[in-house]
Amino acid sequence: MSQATTSERDGVARILPDMSYRRIGVYFVVLFFTAFFLSPIWTGLVTSLKSSGAATTPFLPPTPSNFTLENWGRAFDMLSRGFINSFAMAIPSTLLDVLLGSMAAYGLTLVDWRRQMPVVLLFVFGIFLPYQAILVPLSDFWTNVMPLTKGLIIEGVTIVPPSERWGTLAELTLTHVAYGIPICFLLFRSYYKGISQELVEAAKVDGASITKIYTRIVLPLSKPMIGVVLIYQFTQIWNEFLFSLTLIGSSSDKAATITLILSGLGADLSGVNFPLRMAGAFLAALPTLFIYVLFAEEFAEGQAT
């Protein structure tokens, strides 16, 4: 017995000298912030797995008597329309923002022409334009100047069919494109400044046009930053609420996005069904999580450059 106790003390004695108070403090701080940031996720997850009457103890896991998956099924049924609308709006908005932001950054960074800086300043100014400052003129523009709910036909080609649902989503898509180009431009511009000018000049000497330089050299080299911008912009558009509320107005509208429906999920005259709302919140977060996992490698490489 004494030999076992002595060996244990010797083992602890060999470990403790290597554990400085500073390192112990660092471990404590890391554990504290890990628990701090994971506690809302844990609370929401265990709440979503409980019946509505058991939501009064949010930190405790569900017991066999109050465990249920019904909230997830109900939340998916209620959010399914919002998923379709948000995907129909977020995917083209993100792709257009990435493409147009990259092209604008290329033309204002790697292509020399006179009076570039005033144009660059216009893009930078667009980043600092607050949402609240444009809500009234934005609503007036889509209502009176260019109502896409009546359809959009260019030279006999139907771009947007005359539909309240798809017309409103087209308005919301173009709004996000216009508002997202400045930040995408700035991200791509900072990345393109690191591209070797000698590579671009060598392509010019070989007779490559501006378009070929972009498509064959600059764009392939932009994959890390494309991953960063895709994740950032898709997350911003998917989670956006103010433009949806302004242009759509109600969660009962056929064009309601995921955030608009989620804002009223589980609320009625008897109170708020928190388990249902938590299940809906986790479901709404899955697409952004999937995009991050899909482009995680490019995101990490783009952040490192």
PDB file of C-alpha atoms in Angstrom:
ATOM      1  CA  MET A   1       0.000   0.000   0.000  1.00  0.00           C
ATOM      2  CA  SER A   2       2.778   2.429   0.959  1.00  0.00           C
ATOM      3  CA  GLN A   3       4.768   1.558  -2.158  1.00  0.00           C
ATOM      4  CA  ALA A   4       1.751   2.343  -4.377  1.00  0.00           C
ATOM      5  CA  THR A   5       1.210   5.657  -2.597  1.00  0.00           C
ATOM      6  CA  THR A   6       4.886   6.561  -2.960  1.00  0.00           C
ATOM      7  CA  SER A   7       4.890   5.795  -6.689  1.00  0.00           C
ATOM      8  CA  GLU A   8       1.788   7.939  -7.175  1.00  0.00           C
ATOM      9  CA  ARG A   9       3.431  10.845  -5.366  1.00  0.00           C
ATOM     10  CA  ASP A  10       6.565  10.435  -7.480  1.00  0.00           C
ATOM     11  CA  GLY A  11       4.424  10.529 -10.642  1.00  0.00           C
ATOM     12  CA  VAL A  12       2.663  13.696  -9.522  1.00  0.00           C
ATOM     13  CA  ALA A  13       5.985  15.231  -8.529  1.00  0.00           C
ATOM     14  CA  ARG A  14       7.356  14.593 -11.987  1.00  0.00           C
ATOM     15  CA  ILE A  15       4.352  16.268 -13.631  1.00  0.00           C
ATOM     16  CA  LEU A  16       3.841  19.298 -11.389  1.00  0.00           C
ATOM     17  CA  PRO A  17       7.276  20.928 -11.935  1.00  0.00           C
ATOM     18  CA  ASP A  18       6.518  21.060 -15.664  1.00  0.00           C
ATOM     19  CA  MET A  19       3.128  22.719 -15.036  1.00  0.00           C
ATOM     20  CA  SER A  20       3.811  26.380 -14.355  1.00  0.00           C
ATOM     21  CA  TYR A  21       1.164  28.611 -12.844  1.00  0.00           C
ATOM     22  CA  ARG A  22       1.041  30.539 -16.103  1.00  0.00           C
ATOM     23  CA  ARG A  23       0.219  27.413 -18.104  1.00  0.00           C
ATOM     24  CA  ILE A  24      -2.422  26.385 -15.584  1.00  0.00           C
ATOM     25  CA  GLY A  25      -3.936  29.855 -15.884  1.00  0.00           C
ATOM     26  CA  VAL A  26      -3.961  29.609 -19.677  1.00  0.00           C
ATOM     27  CA  TYR A  27      -5.714  26.211 -19.518  1.00  0.00           C
ATOM     28  CA  PHE A  28      -8.272  27.612 -17.096  1.00  0.00           C
ATOM     29  CA  VAL A  29      -9.018  30.598 -19.349  1.00  0.00           C
ATOM     30  CA  VAL A  30      -9.322  28.361 -22.427  1.00  0.00           C
ATOM     31  CA  LEU A  31     -11.689  25.981 -20.628  1.00  0.00           C
ATOM     32  CA  PHE A  32     -13.736  28.887 -19.295  1.00  0.00           C
ATOM     33  CA  PHE A  33     -14.253  30.489 -22.710  1.00  0.00           C
ATOM     34  CA  THR A  34     -14.877  27.103 -24.329  1.00  0.00           C
ATOM     35  CA  ALA A  35     -17.662  26.426 -21.836  1.00  0.00           C
ATOM     36  CA  PHE A  36     -18.912  30.010 -22.213  1.00  0.00           C
ATOM     37  CA  PHE A  37     -19.280  29.803 -25.995  1.00  0.00           C
ATOM     38  CA  LEU A  38     -20.601  26.236 -26.051  1.00  0.00           C
ATOM     39  CA  SER A  39     -23.226  26.800 -23.354  1.00  0.00           C
ATOM     40  CA  PRO A  40     -25.760  28.499 -25.700  1.00  0.00           C
ATOM     41  CA  ILE A  41     -25.389  25.644 -28.201  1.00  0.00           C
ATOM     42  CA  TRP A  42     -25.826  23.058 -25.459  1.00  0.00           C
ATOM     43  CA  THR A  43     -28.823  24.909 -24.006  1.00  0.00           C
ATOM     44  CA  GLY A  44     -30.523  25.234 -27.375  1.00  0.00           C
ATOM     45  CA  LEU A  45     -29.876  21.606 -28.305  1.00  0.00           C
ATOM     46  CA  VAL A  46     -31.199  20.065 -25.095  1.00  0.00           C
ATOM     47  CA  THR A  47     -34.185  22.446 -25.136  1.00  0.00           C
ATOM     48  CA  SER A  48     -35.097  21.384 -28.674  1.00  0.00           C
ATOM     49  CA  LEU A  49     -35.239  17.747 -27.536  1.00  0.00           C
ATOM     50  CA  LYS A  50     -37.751  18.401 -24.749  1.00  0.00           C
ATOM     51  CA  SER A  51     -41.488  18.767 -24.669  1.00  0.00           C
ATOM     52  CA  SER A  52     -42.808  22.300 -24.291  1.00  0.00           C
ATOM     53  CA  GLY A  53     -43.614  21.835 -20.602  1.00  0.00           C
ATOM     54  CA  ALA A  54     -40.059  20.791 -19.724  1.00  0.00           C
ATOM     55  CA  ALA A  55     -38.329  23.881 -21.129  1.00  0.00           C
ATOM     56  CA  THR A  56     -38.107  25.487 -17.675  1.00  0.00           C
ATOM     57  CA  THR A  57     -34.808  23.652 -16.992  1.00  0.00           C
ATOM     58  CA  PRO A  58     -32.779  24.619 -20.082  1.00  0.00           C
ATOM     59  CA  PHE A  59     -29.349  23.397 -18.939  1.00  0.00           C
ATOM     60  CA  LEU A  60     -30.418  19.889 -17.947  1.00  0.00           C
ATOM     61  CA  PRO A  61     -30.607  17.179 -20.637  1.00  0.00           C
ATOM     62  CA  PRO A  62     -34.031  15.688 -21.405  1.00  0.00           C
ATOM     63  CA  THR A  63     -35.273  12.761 -19.368  1.00  0.00           C
ATOM     64  CA  PRO A  64     -36.927   9.690 -20.950  1.00  0.00           C
ATOM     65  CA  SER A  65     -40.320  11.096 -19.954  1.00  0.00           C
ATOM     66  CA  ASN A  66     -39.936  14.458 -21.735  1.00  0.00           C
ATOM     67  CA  PHE A  67     -37.587  13.514 -24.611  1.00  0.00           C
ATOM     68  CA  THR A  68     -39.111  14.073 -28.056  1.00  0.00           C
ATOM     69  CA  LEU A  69     -38.086  14.653 -31.673  1.00  0.00           C
ATOM     70  CA  GLU A  70     -41.465  16.080 -32.593  1.00  0.00           C
ATOM     71  CA  ASN A  71     -40.143  19.656 -32.409  1.00  0.00           C
ATOM     72  CA  TRP A  72     -37.637  18.993 -35.182  1.00  0.00           C
ATOM     73  CA  GLY A  73     -40.294  17.513 -37.472  1.00  0.00           C
ATOM     74  CA  ARG A  74     -42.732  20.365 -36.846  1.00  0.00           C
ATOM     75  CA  ALA A  75     -40.014  22.983 -37.297  1.00  0.00           C
ATOM     76  CA  PHE A  76     -38.930  21.466 -40.614  1.00  0.00           C
ATOM     77  CA  ASP A  77     -42.505  21.418 -41.902  1.00  0.00           C
ATOM     78  CA  MET A  78     -43.028  25.045 -40.928  1.00  0.00           C
ATOM     79  CA  LEU A  79     -39.686  26.211 -42.322  1.00  0.00           C
ATOM     80  CA  SER A  80     -39.714  24.218 -45.571  1.00  0.00           C
ATOM     81  CA  ARG A  81     -41.216  27.107 -47.564  1.00  0.00           C
ATOM     82  CA  GLY A  82     -38.622  29.456 -46.083  1.00  0.00           C
ATOM     83  CA  PHE A  83     -35.797  27.095 -47.029  1.00  0.00           C
ATOM     84  CA  ILE A  84     -36.881  27.119 -50.685  1.00  0.00           C
ATOM     85  CA  ASN A  85     -37.230  30.900 -50.760  1.00  0.00           C
ATOM     86  CA  SER A  86     -33.926  31.534 -48.989  1.00  0.00           C
ATOM     87  CA  PHE A  87     -32.015  29.161 -51.260  1.00  0.00           C
ATOM     88  CA  ALA A  88     -33.633  30.746 -54.341  1.00  0.00           C
ATOM     89  CA  MET A  89     -32.473  34.144 -53.074  1.00  0.00           C
ATOM     90  CA  ALA A  90     -29.135  33.416 -51.366  1.00  0.00           C
ATOM     91  CA  ILE A  91     -27.460  31.188 -53.974  1.00  0.00           C
ATOM     92  CA  PRO A  92     -27.694  33.558 -56.984  1.00  0.00           C
ATOM     93  CA  SER A  93     -26.973  36.569 -54.764  1.00  0.00           C
ATOM     94  CA  THR A  94     -23.793  34.989 -53.414  1.00  0.00           C
ATOM     95  CA  LEU A  95     -22.549  33.799 -56.804  1.00  0.00           C
ATOM     96  CA  LEU A  96     -23.183  37.177 -58.434  1.00  0.00           C
ATOM     97  CA  ASP A  97     -21.490  39.016 -55.565  1.00  0.00           C
ATOM     98  CA  VAL A  98     -18.427  36.780 -55.843  1.00  0.00           C
ATOM     99  CA  LEU A  99     -18.214  37.140 -59.628  1.00  0.00           C
ATOM    100  CA  LEU A 100     -18.866  40.876 -59.812  1.00  0.00           C
ATOM    101  CA  GLY A 101     -16.713  41.661 -56.778  1.00  0.00           C
ATOM    102  CA  SER A 102     -13.825  39.690 -58.250  1.00  0.00           C
ATOM    103  CA  MET A 103     -14.160  41.338 -61.668  1.00  0.00           C
ATOM    104  CA  ALA A 104     -14.368  44.824 -60.157  1.00  0.00           C
ATOM    105  CA  ALA A 105     -11.338  44.188 -57.939  1.00  0.00           C
ATOM    106  CA  TYR A 106      -9.364  42.868 -60.912  1.00  0.00           C
ATOM    107  CA  GLY A 107     -10.224  45.899 -63.030  1.00  0.00           C
ATOM    108  CA  LEU A 108      -9.331  48.329 -60.238  1.00  0.00           C
ATOM    109  CA  THR A 109      -6.193  46.571 -58.983  1.00  0.00           C
ATOM    110  CA  LEU A 110      -4.353  44.714 -61.749  1.00  0.00           C
ATOM    111  CA  VAL A 111      -5.493  46.806 -64.730  1.00  0.00           C
ATOM    112  CA  ASP A 112      -3.972  50.280 -65.086  1.00  0.00           C
ATOM    113  CA  TRP A 113      -6.242  53.084 -66.225  1.00  0.00           C
ATOM    114  CA  ARG A 114      -6.726  56.720 -65.311  1.00  0.00           C
ATOM    115  CA  ARG A 115      -8.789  57.932 -62.362  1.00  0.00           C
ATOM    116  CA  GLN A 116      -9.151  54.625 -60.617  1.00  0.00           C
ATOM    117  CA  MET A 117      -9.181  55.986 -57.086  1.00  0.00           C
ATOM    118  CA  PRO A 118     -12.525  57.853 -57.300  1.00  0.00           C
ATOM    119  CA  VAL A 119     -14.163  54.603 -58.403  1.00  0.00           C
ATOM    120  CA  VAL A 120     -12.437  52.690 -55.589  1.00  0.00           C
ATOM    121  CA  LEU A 121     -13.692  55.283 -53.117  1.00  0.00           C
ATOM    122  CA  LEU A 122     -17.247  54.766 -54.379  1.00  0.00           C
ATOM    123  CA  PHE A 123     -16.973  51.048 -53.588  1.00  0.00           C
ATOM    124  CA  VAL A 124     -15.523  51.795 -50.157  1.00  0.00           C
ATOM    125  CA  PHE A 125     -18.301  54.292 -49.481  1.00  0.00           C
ATOM    126  CA  GLY A 126     -20.858  51.590 -50.266  1.00  0.00           C
ATOM    127  CA  ILE A 127     -19.543  49.478 -47.366  1.00  0.00           C
ATOM    128  CA  PHE A 128     -20.314  52.196 -44.819  1.00  0.00           C
ATOM    129  CA  LEU A 129     -23.828  52.891 -46.090  1.00  0.00           C
ATOM    130  CA  PRO A 130     -26.119  51.694 -43.258  1.00  0.00           C
ATOM    131  CA  TYR A 131     -29.101  49.493 -43.996  1.00  0.00           C
ATOM    132  CA  GLN A 132     -31.503  51.805 -42.183  1.00  0.00           C
ATOM    133  CA  ALA A 133     -30.609  54.753 -44.431  1.00  0.00           C
ATOM    134  CA  ILE A 134     -31.888  53.075 -47.597  1.00  0.00           C
ATOM    135  CA  LEU A 135     -34.969  51.184 -46.410  1.00  0.00           C
ATOM    136  CA  VAL A 136     -37.504  53.840 -47.467  1.00  0.00           C
ATOM    137  CA  PRO A 137     -36.001  54.618 -50.915  1.00  0.00           C
ATOM    138  CA  LEU A 138     -35.419  50.885 -51.452  1.00  0.00           C
ATOM    139  CA  SER A 139     -39.051  50.038 -50.823  1.00  0.00           C
ATOM    140  CA  ASP A 140     -40.194  52.956 -52.968  1.00  0.00           C
ATOM    141  CA  PHE A 141     -37.897  51.912 -55.830  1.00  0.00           C
ATOM    142  CA  TRP A 142     -39.171  48.327 -55.987  1.00  0.00           C
ATOM    143  CA  THR A 143     -42.785  49.450 -55.530  1.00  0.00           C
ATOM    144  CA  ASN A 144     -43.040  52.407 -57.911  1.00  0.00           C
ATOM    145  CA  VAL A 145     -39.977  52.538 -60.159  1.00  0.00           C
ATOM    146  CA  MET A 146     -39.199  48.919 -61.029  1.00  0.00           C
ATOM    147  CA  PRO A 147     -41.745  46.474 -59.569  1.00  0.00           C
ATOM    148  CA  LEU A 148     -40.436  43.036 -60.493  1.00  0.00           C
ATOM    149  CA  THR A 149     -43.623  41.465 -59.156  1.00  0.00           C
ATOM    150  CA  LYS A 150     -45.147  42.423 -62.516  1.00  0.00           C
ATOM    151  CA  GLY A 151     -42.403  40.507 -64.298  1.00  0.00           C
ATOM    152  CA  LEU A 152     -39.325  41.485 -66.290  1.00  0.00           C
ATOM    153  CA  ILE A 153     -39.120  40.839 -70.019  1.00  0.00           C
ATOM    154  CA  ILE A 154     -36.082  41.955 -72.050  1.00  0.00           C
ATOM    155  CA  GLU A 155     -36.280  41.659 -75.866  1.00  0.00           C
ATOM    156  CA  GLY A 156     -38.934  38.996 -75.634  1.00  0.00           C
ATOM    157  CA  VAL A 157     -37.017  36.926 -73.069  1.00  0.00           C
ATOM    158  CA  THR A 158     -38.736  36.479 -69.696  1.00  0.00           C
ATOM    159  CA  ILE A 159     -36.137  37.179 -67.012  1.00  0.00           C
ATOM    160  CA  VAL A 160     -38.567  37.261 -64.077  1.00  0.00           C
ATOM    161  CA  PRO A 161     -42.063  35.776 -64.433  1.00  0.00           C
ATOM    162  CA  PRO A 162     -45.002  37.935 -63.303  1.00  0.00           C
ATOM    163  CA  SER A 163     -45.445  36.526 -59.811  1.00  0.00           C
ATOM    164  CA  GLU A 164     -45.695  38.069 -56.366  1.00  0.00           C
ATOM    165  CA  ARG A 165     -43.508  35.359 -54.857  1.00  0.00           C
ATOM    166  CA  TRP A 166     -40.708  35.140 -57.408  1.00  0.00           C
ATOM    167  CA  GLY A 167     -40.827  38.838 -58.212  1.00  0.00           C
ATOM    168  CA  THR A 168     -40.308  39.740 -54.570  1.00  0.00           C
ATOM    169  CA  LEU A 169     -37.475  37.217 -54.270  1.00  0.00           C
ATOM    170  CA  ALA A 170     -35.869  38.712 -57.406  1.00  0.00           C
ATOM    171  CA  GLU A 171     -36.060  42.171 -55.811  1.00  0.00           C
ATOM    172  CA  LEU A 172     -34.479  40.835 -52.640  1.00  0.00           C
ATOM    173  CA  THR A 173     -31.780  39.054 -54.648  1.00  0.00           C
ATOM    174  CA  LEU A 174     -30.773  42.185 -56.566  1.00  0.00           C
ATOM    175  CA  THR A 175     -30.786  44.189 -53.341  1.00  0.00           C
ATOM    176  CA  HIS A 176     -28.315  41.785 -51.749  1.00  0.00           C
ATOM    177  CA  VAL A 177     -26.175  41.793 -54.888  1.00  0.00           C
ATOM    178  CA  ALA A 178     -25.967  45.587 -54.931  1.00  0.00           C
ATOM    179  CA  TYR A 179     -25.263  45.788 -51.211  1.00  0.00           C
ATOM    180  CA  GLY A 180     -22.756  42.928 -51.210  1.00  0.00           C
ATOM    181  CA  ILE A 181     -20.518  43.970 -54.114  1.00  0.00           C
ATOM    182  CA  PRO A 182     -18.554  46.643 -52.142  1.00  0.00           C
ATOM    183  CA  ILE A 183     -17.364  44.310 -49.360  1.00  0.00           C
ATOM    184  CA  CYS A 184     -16.619  41.529 -51.858  1.00  0.00           C
ATOM    185  CA  PHE A 185     -14.668  44.015 -53.951  1.00  0.00           C
ATOM    186  CA  LEU A 186     -12.594  45.103 -50.959  1.00  0.00           C
ATOM    187  CA  LEU A 187     -11.774  41.503 -49.968  1.00  0.00           C
ATOM    188  CA  PHE A 188     -10.711  40.569 -53.486  1.00  0.00           C
ATOM    189  CA  ARG A 189      -8.755  43.799 -53.905  1.00  0.00           C
ATOM    190  CA  SER A 190      -6.672  43.114 -50.793  1.00  0.00           C
ATOM    191  CA  TYR A 191      -5.947  39.623 -52.147  1.00  0.00           C
ATOM    192  CA  TYR A 192      -5.082  40.750 -55.679  1.00  0.00           C
ATOM    193  CA  LYS A 193      -2.531  43.206 -54.352  1.00  0.00           C
ATOM    194  CA  GLY A 194      -0.472  40.166 -53.347  1.00  0.00           C
ATOM    195  CA  ILE A 195      -0.479  38.651 -56.844  1.00  0.00           C
ATOM    196  CA  SER A 196       2.853  38.994 -58.619  1.00  0.00           C
ATOM    197  CA  GLN A 197       2.808  41.865 -61.078  1.00  0.00           C
ATOM    198  CA  GLU A 198       5.574  40.127 -63.034  1.00  0.00           C
ATOM    199  CA  LEU A 199       3.171  37.261 -63.774  1.00  0.00           C
ATOM    200  CA  VAL A 200       0.585  39.649 -65.174  1.00  0.00           C
ATOM    201  CA  GLU A 201       3.168  41.577 -67.171  1.00  0.00           C
ATOM    202  CA  ALA A 202       4.561  38.339 -68.621  1.00  0.00           C
ATOM    203  CA  ALA A 203       1.072  37.386 -69.783  1.00  0.00           C
ATOM    204  CA  LYS A 204       0.700  40.788 -71.455  1.00  0.00           C
ATOM    205  CA  VAL A 205       4.017  40.356 -73.232  1.00  0.00           C
ATOM    206  CA  ASP A 206       2.811  36.983 -74.538  1.00  0.00           C
ATOM    207  CA  GLY A 207      -0.172  38.757 -76.070  1.00  0.00           C
ATOM    208  CA  ALA A 208      -2.859  37.768 -73.549  1.00  0.00           C
ATOM    209  CA  SER A 209      -5.826  40.113 -73.400  1.00  0.00           C
ATOM    210  CA  ILE A 210      -7.260  41.544 -70.207  1.00  0.00           C
ATOM    211  CA  THR A 211     -10.035  38.959 -70.310  1.00  0.00           C
ATOM    212  CA  LYS A 212      -7.663  36.017 -70.789  1.00  0.00           C
ATOM    213  CA  ILE A 213      -5.411  37.219 -67.970  1.00  0.00           C
ATOM    214  CA  TYR A 214      -8.432  37.274 -65.668  1.00  0.00           C
ATOM    215  CA  THR A 215      -9.936  33.930 -66.691  1.00  0.00           C
ATOM    216  CA  ARG A 216      -6.698  31.933 -67.076  1.00  0.00           C
ATOM    217  CA  ILE A 217      -4.412  33.458 -64.428  1.00  0.00           C
ATOM    218  CA  VAL A 218      -6.163  35.653 -61.872  1.00  0.00           C
ATOM    219  CA  LEU A 219      -9.348  33.641 -61.406  1.00  0.00           C
ATOM    220  CA  PRO A 220      -7.598  30.263 -60.829  1.00  0.00           C
ATOM    221  CA  LEU A 221      -5.294  31.959 -58.304  1.00  0.00           C
ATOM    222  CA  SER A 222      -8.347  33.391 -56.520  1.00  0.00           C
ATOM    223  CA  LYS A 223      -9.701  30.075 -55.207  1.00  0.00           C
ATOM    224  CA  PRO A 224      -8.681  30.710 -51.551  1.00  0.00           C
ATOM    225  CA  MET A 225     -10.321  34.144 -51.517  1.00  0.00           C
ATOM    226  CA  ILE A 226     -13.354  32.844 -53.389  1.00  0.00           C
ATOM    227  CA  GLY A 227     -13.839  30.371 -50.538  1.00  0.00           C
ATOM    228  CA  VAL A 228     -13.608  33.172 -47.978  1.00  0.00           C
ATOM    229  CA  VAL A 229     -16.049  35.421 -49.823  1.00  0.00           C
ATOM    230  CA  LEU A 230     -18.493  32.573 -50.496  1.00  0.00           C
ATOM    231  CA  ILE A 231     -18.673  31.664 -46.820  1.00  0.00           C
ATOM    232  CA  TYR A 232     -18.889  35.255 -45.641  1.00  0.00           C
ATOM    233  CA  GLN A 233     -21.422  36.446 -48.185  1.00  0.00           C
ATOM    234  CA  PHE A 234     -23.682  33.386 -48.059  1.00  0.00           C
ATOM    235  CA  THR A 235     -23.795  33.598 -44.265  1.00  0.00           C
ATOM    236  CA  GLN A 236     -24.613  37.308 -44.386  1.00  0.00           C
ATOM    237  CA  ILE A 237     -27.387  36.883 -46.951  1.00  0.00           C
ATOM    238  CA  TRP A 238     -28.861  33.745 -45.393  1.00  0.00           C
ATOM    239  CA  ASN A 239     -29.080  35.330 -41.924  1.00  0.00           C
ATOM    240  CA  GLU A 240     -30.219  38.775 -43.102  1.00  0.00           C
ATOM    241  CA  PHE A 241     -33.546  39.934 -41.686  1.00  0.00           C
ATOM    242  CA  LEU A 242     -34.046  43.674 -42.238  1.00  0.00           C
ATOM    243  CA  PHE A 243     -34.313  43.657 -46.042  1.00  0.00           C
ATOM    244  CA  SER A 244     -36.622  40.639 -45.905  1.00  0.00           C
ATOM    245  CA  LEU A 245     -38.862  42.370 -43.396  1.00  0.00           C
ATOM    246  CA  THR A 246     -38.954  45.549 -45.512  1.00  0.00           C
ATOM    247  CA  LEU A 247     -39.625  43.977 -48.914  1.00  0.00           C
ATOM    248  CA  ILE A 248     -41.712  40.961 -47.836  1.00  0.00           C
ATOM    249  CA  GLY A 249     -43.263  42.210 -44.623  1.00  0.00           C
ATOM    250  CA  SER A 250     -44.889  39.099 -43.174  1.00  0.00           C
ATOM    251  CA  SER A 251     -43.922  35.540 -42.341  1.00  0.00           C
ATOM    252  CA  SER A 252     -47.208  34.385 -43.881  1.00  0.00           C
ATOM    253  CA  ASP A 253     -46.225  35.742 -47.308  1.00  0.00           C
ATOM    254  CA  LYS A 254     -45.422  33.134 -49.963  1.00  0.00           C
ATOM    255  CA  ALA A 255     -42.001  34.745 -50.470  1.00  0.00           C
ATOM    256  CA  ALA A 256     -41.076  34.722 -46.749  1.00  0.00           C
ATOM    257  CA  THR A 257     -37.448  33.777 -46.122  1.00  0.00           C
ATOM    258  CA  ILE A 258     -36.140  31.450 -43.425  1.00  0.00           C
ATOM    259  CA  THR A 259     -35.287  34.262 -40.992  1.00  0.00           C
ATOM    260  CA  LEU A 260     -38.680  35.900 -41.413  1.00  0.00           C
ATOM    261  CA  ILE A 261     -40.538  32.665 -40.654  1.00  0.00           C
ATOM    262  CA  LEU A 262     -38.156  31.814 -37.819  1.00  0.00           C
ATOM    263  CA  SER A 263     -38.865  35.132 -36.084  1.00  0.00           C
ATOM    264  CA  GLY A 264     -42.439  34.075 -35.410  1.00  0.00           C
ATOM    265  CA  LEU A 265     -41.913  30.339 -35.018  1.00  0.00           C
ATOM    266  CA  GLY A 266     -43.522  28.866 -31.909  1.00  0.00           C
ATOM    267  CA  ALA A 267     -45.208  32.102 -30.843  1.00  0.00           C
ATOM    268  CA  ASP A 268     -48.949  32.195 -30.157  1.00  0.00           C
ATOM    269  CA  LEU A 269     -51.407  33.623 -27.635  1.00  0.00           C
ATOM    270  CA  SER A 270     -50.433  31.056 -25.006  1.00  0.00           C
ATOM    271  CA  GLY A 271     -46.750  32.059 -25.098  1.00  0.00           C
ATOM    272  CA  VAL A 272     -43.570  30.951 -26.858  1.00  0.00           C
ATOM    273  CA  ASN A 273     -42.806  27.314 -27.586  1.00  0.00           C
ATOM    274  CA  PHE A 274     -39.070  27.466 -26.923  1.00  0.00           C
ATOM    275  CA  PRO A 275     -38.286  23.829 -27.845  1.00  0.00           C
ATOM    276  CA  LEU A 276     -39.898  24.348 -31.263  1.00  0.00           C
ATOM    277  CA  ARG A 277     -38.061  27.621 -31.746  1.00  0.00           C
ATOM    278  CA  MET A 278     -34.711  26.104 -30.780  1.00  0.00           C
ATOM    279  CA  ALA A 279     -35.215  23.208 -33.213  1.00  0.00           C
ATOM    280  CA  GLY A 280     -36.017  25.716 -35.944  1.00  0.00           C
ATOM    281  CA  ALA A 281     -32.903  27.739 -35.141  1.00  0.00           C
ATOM    282  CA  PHE A 282     -30.655  24.677 -35.477  1.00  0.00           C
ATOM    283  CA  LEU A 283     -32.300  23.695 -38.767  1.00  0.00           C
ATOM    284  CA  ALA A 284     -31.892  27.231 -40.118  1.00  0.00           C
ATOM    285  CA  ALA A 285     -28.179  27.167 -39.255  1.00  0.00           C
ATOM    286  CA  LEU A 286     -27.433  23.920 -41.120  1.00  0.00           C
ATOM    287  CA  PRO A 287     -26.924  25.446 -44.621  1.00  0.00           C
ATOM    288  CA  THR A 288     -24.315  27.936 -43.377  1.00  0.00           C
ATOM    289  CA  LEU A 289     -22.553  25.136 -41.495  1.00  0.00           C
ATOM    290  CA  PHE A 290     -22.550  23.017 -44.659  1.00  0.00           C
ATOM    291  CA  ILE A 291     -21.063  25.870 -46.713  1.00  0.00           C
ATOM    292  CA  TYR A 292     -18.331  26.379 -44.134  1.00  0.00           C
ATOM    293  CA  VAL A 293     -17.417  22.676 -44.114  1.00  0.00           C
ATOM    294  CA  LEU A 294     -17.484  22.576 -47.921  1.00  0.00           C
ATOM    295  CA  PHE A 295     -15.083  25.491 -48.299  1.00  0.00           C
ATOM    296  CA  ALA A 296     -13.157  25.134 -45.037  1.00  0.00           C
ATOM    297  CA  GLU A 297      -9.831  24.414 -46.729  1.00  0.00           C
ATOM    298  CA  GLU A 298     -10.088  27.422 -49.062  1.00  0.00           C
ATOM    299  CA  PHE A 299     -11.269  29.556 -46.132  1.00  0.00           C
ATOM    300  CA  ALA A 300      -8.235  28.644 -44.033  1.00  0.00           C
ATOM    301  CA  GLU A 301      -5.867  29.242 -46.956  1.00  0.00           C
ATOM    302  CA  GLY A 302      -7.491  32.549 -47.796  1.00  0.00           C
ATOM    303  CA  GLN A 303      -7.285  33.767 -44.186  1.00  0.00           C
ATOM    304  CA  ALA A 304      -3.607  32.850 -44.068  1.00  0.00           C
ATOM    305  CA  THR A 305      -2.700  34.917 -47.117  1.00  0.00           C
TER     306      THR A 305
END
